[in-house]
C-alpha positions as CSV (number, residue, x, y, z in Angstrom):
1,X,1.8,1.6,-19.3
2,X,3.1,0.7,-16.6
3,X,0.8,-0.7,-13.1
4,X,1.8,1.5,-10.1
5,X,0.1,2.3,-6.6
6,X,0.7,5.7,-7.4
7,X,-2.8,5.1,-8.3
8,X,-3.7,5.7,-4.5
9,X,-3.4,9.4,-5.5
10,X,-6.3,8.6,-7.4
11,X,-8.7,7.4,-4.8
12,X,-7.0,10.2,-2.1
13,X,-7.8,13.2,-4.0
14,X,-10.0,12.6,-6.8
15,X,-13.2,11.0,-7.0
16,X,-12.9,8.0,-9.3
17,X,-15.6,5.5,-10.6
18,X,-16.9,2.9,-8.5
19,X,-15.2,0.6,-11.3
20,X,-11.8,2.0,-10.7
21,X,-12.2,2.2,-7.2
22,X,-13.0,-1.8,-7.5
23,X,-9.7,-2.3,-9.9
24,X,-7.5,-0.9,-7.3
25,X,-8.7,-2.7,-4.6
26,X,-8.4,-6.0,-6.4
27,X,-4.6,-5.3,-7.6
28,X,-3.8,-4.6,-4.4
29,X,-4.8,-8.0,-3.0
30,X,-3.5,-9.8,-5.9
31,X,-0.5,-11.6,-5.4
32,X,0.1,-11.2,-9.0
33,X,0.2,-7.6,-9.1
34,X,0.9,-5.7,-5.7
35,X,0.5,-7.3,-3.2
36,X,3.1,-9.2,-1.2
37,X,3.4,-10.4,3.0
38,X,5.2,-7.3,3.5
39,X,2.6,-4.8,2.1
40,X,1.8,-3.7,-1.4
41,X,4.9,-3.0,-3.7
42,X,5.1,0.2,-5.8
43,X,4.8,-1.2,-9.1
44,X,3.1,-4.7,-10.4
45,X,4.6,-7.6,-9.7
46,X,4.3,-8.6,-13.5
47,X,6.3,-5.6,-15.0
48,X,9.8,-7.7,-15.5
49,X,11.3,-4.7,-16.3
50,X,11.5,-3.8,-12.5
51,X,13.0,-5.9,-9.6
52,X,13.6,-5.3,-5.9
53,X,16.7,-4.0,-6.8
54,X,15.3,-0.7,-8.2
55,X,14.4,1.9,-6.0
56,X,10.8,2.6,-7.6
57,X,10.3,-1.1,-8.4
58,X,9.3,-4.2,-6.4
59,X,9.8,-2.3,-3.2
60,X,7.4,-1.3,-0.8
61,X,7.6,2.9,0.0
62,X,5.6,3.7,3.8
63,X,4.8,6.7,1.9
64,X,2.8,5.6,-1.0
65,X,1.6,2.3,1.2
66,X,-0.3,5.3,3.4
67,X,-1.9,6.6,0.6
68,X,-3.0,3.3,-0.6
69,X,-4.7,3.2,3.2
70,X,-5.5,6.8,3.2
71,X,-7.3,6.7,-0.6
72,X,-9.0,3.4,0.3
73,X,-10.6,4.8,3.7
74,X,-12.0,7.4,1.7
75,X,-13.5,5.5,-0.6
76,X,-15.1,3.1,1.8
77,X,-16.8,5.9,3.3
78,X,-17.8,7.6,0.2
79,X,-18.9,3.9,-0.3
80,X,-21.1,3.7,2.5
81,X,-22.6,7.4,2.0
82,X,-23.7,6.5,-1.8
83,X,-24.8,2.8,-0.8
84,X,-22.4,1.3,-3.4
85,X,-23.3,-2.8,-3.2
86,X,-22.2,-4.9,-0.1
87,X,-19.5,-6.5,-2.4
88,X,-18.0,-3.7,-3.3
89,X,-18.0,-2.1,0.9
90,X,-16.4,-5.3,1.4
91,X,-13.6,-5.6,-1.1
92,X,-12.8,-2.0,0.3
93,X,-12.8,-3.1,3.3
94,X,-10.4,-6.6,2.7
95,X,-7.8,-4.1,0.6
96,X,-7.3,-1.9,3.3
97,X,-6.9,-5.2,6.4
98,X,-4.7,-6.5,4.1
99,X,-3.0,-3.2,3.7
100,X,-3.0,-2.7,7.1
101,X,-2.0,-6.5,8.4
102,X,0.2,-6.8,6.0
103,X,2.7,-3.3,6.7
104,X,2.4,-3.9,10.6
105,X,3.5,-7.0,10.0
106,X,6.7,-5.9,8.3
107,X,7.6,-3.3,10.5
108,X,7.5,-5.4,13.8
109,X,9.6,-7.7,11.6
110,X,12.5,-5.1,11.0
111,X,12.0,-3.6,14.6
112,X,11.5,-0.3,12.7
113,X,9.6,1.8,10.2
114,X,11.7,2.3,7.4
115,X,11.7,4.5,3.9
116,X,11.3,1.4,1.8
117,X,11.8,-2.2,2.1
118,X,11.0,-5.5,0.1
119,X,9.3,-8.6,0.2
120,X,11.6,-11.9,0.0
121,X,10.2,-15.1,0.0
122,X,7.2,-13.9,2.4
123,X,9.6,-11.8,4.9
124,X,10.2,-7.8,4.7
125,X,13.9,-7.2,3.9
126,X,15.8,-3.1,4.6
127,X,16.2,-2.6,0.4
128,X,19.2,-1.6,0.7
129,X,20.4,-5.2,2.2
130,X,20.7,-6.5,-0.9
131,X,24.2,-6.0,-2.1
132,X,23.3,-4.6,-5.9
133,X,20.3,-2.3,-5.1
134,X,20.4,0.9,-7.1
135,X,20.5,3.3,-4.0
136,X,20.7,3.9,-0.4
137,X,17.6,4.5,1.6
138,X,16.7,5.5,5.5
139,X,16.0,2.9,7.7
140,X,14.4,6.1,10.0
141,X,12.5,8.5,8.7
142,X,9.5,10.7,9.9
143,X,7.8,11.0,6.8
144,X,7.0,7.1,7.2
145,X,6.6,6.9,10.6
146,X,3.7,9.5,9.7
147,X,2.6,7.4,7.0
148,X,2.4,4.3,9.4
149,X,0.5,6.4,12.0
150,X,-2.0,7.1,8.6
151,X,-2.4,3.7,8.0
152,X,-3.0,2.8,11.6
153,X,-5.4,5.6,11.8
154,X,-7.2,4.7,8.8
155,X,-7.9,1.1,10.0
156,X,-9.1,2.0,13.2
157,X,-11.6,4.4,11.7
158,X,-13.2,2.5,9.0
159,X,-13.3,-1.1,11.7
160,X,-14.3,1.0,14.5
161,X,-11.3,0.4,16.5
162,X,-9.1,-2.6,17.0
């Protein structure tokens, strides 16, 4: 089994346990399984099998990072509405800043908003930069400019503006 944010799916359309919900959020601020300076990567950082060089490995996709955001501003309010503890409202809350913080960050780094991208040594890299990645990628598309305006949106609900 492999640990992938496609597990944002999860918390966007479904209605997980509390317990999984708590999982996520925990992965996604560990530095030992997704999460990085640049934003969360699409699979754990512990699966050697992947690198950065894959295109579904230790990269970061717009796309999926929105549904982390998207998933994870659901939750918190689903949080809120069934009073789930204060612990729990908060580690919701620090996934999706750090979410947030973290992909910002990234794109003002590479002046753009790209398909996918990586983490290297702490700064966000365009994947395909590195001379032996698997494929090519867009370094504009609107499908992640739309997935950055989610993640903006998302933060601005659930903090109440900025």
């Amino acid at each position: 089994e492999v640990t992938h944010t496609d597990e944002a799916y999860l918390l966007a359309y479904g209605e997980p346990e509390p317990a999984v919900v708590r999982s996520f959020a925990r992965r996604l601020l560990d530095p030992g399984y997704f999460y990085t300076p640049s934003g969360p990567v699409i699979t754990g950082l512990g699966e050697s099998q992947y690198s950065t060089l894959v295109y579904q490995g230790h990269v970061i996709w717009t796309k999926l990072t929105a549904f982390c955001s998207y998933g994870l501003g659901r939750m918190i309010k689903r949080a809120r509405k069934e009073r789930w503890s204060k612990a729990d409202q908060l580690l919701l809350r620090e996934a999706l800043e750090a979410v947030f913080t973290t992909s910002l960050r990234a794109y003002a780094e590479l002046g753009g908003i790209p398909e996918l991208y990586y983490d290297h040594e702490g700064q966000a890299r365009f994947y395909d930069e590195q001379p032996e990645a698997e494929g090519q990628m867009s370094k504009v598309q609107l499908w992640s400019a739309l997935g950055a305006r989610r993640i903006l949106r998302d933060y601005y609900e659930v903090s109440g503006g900025l």
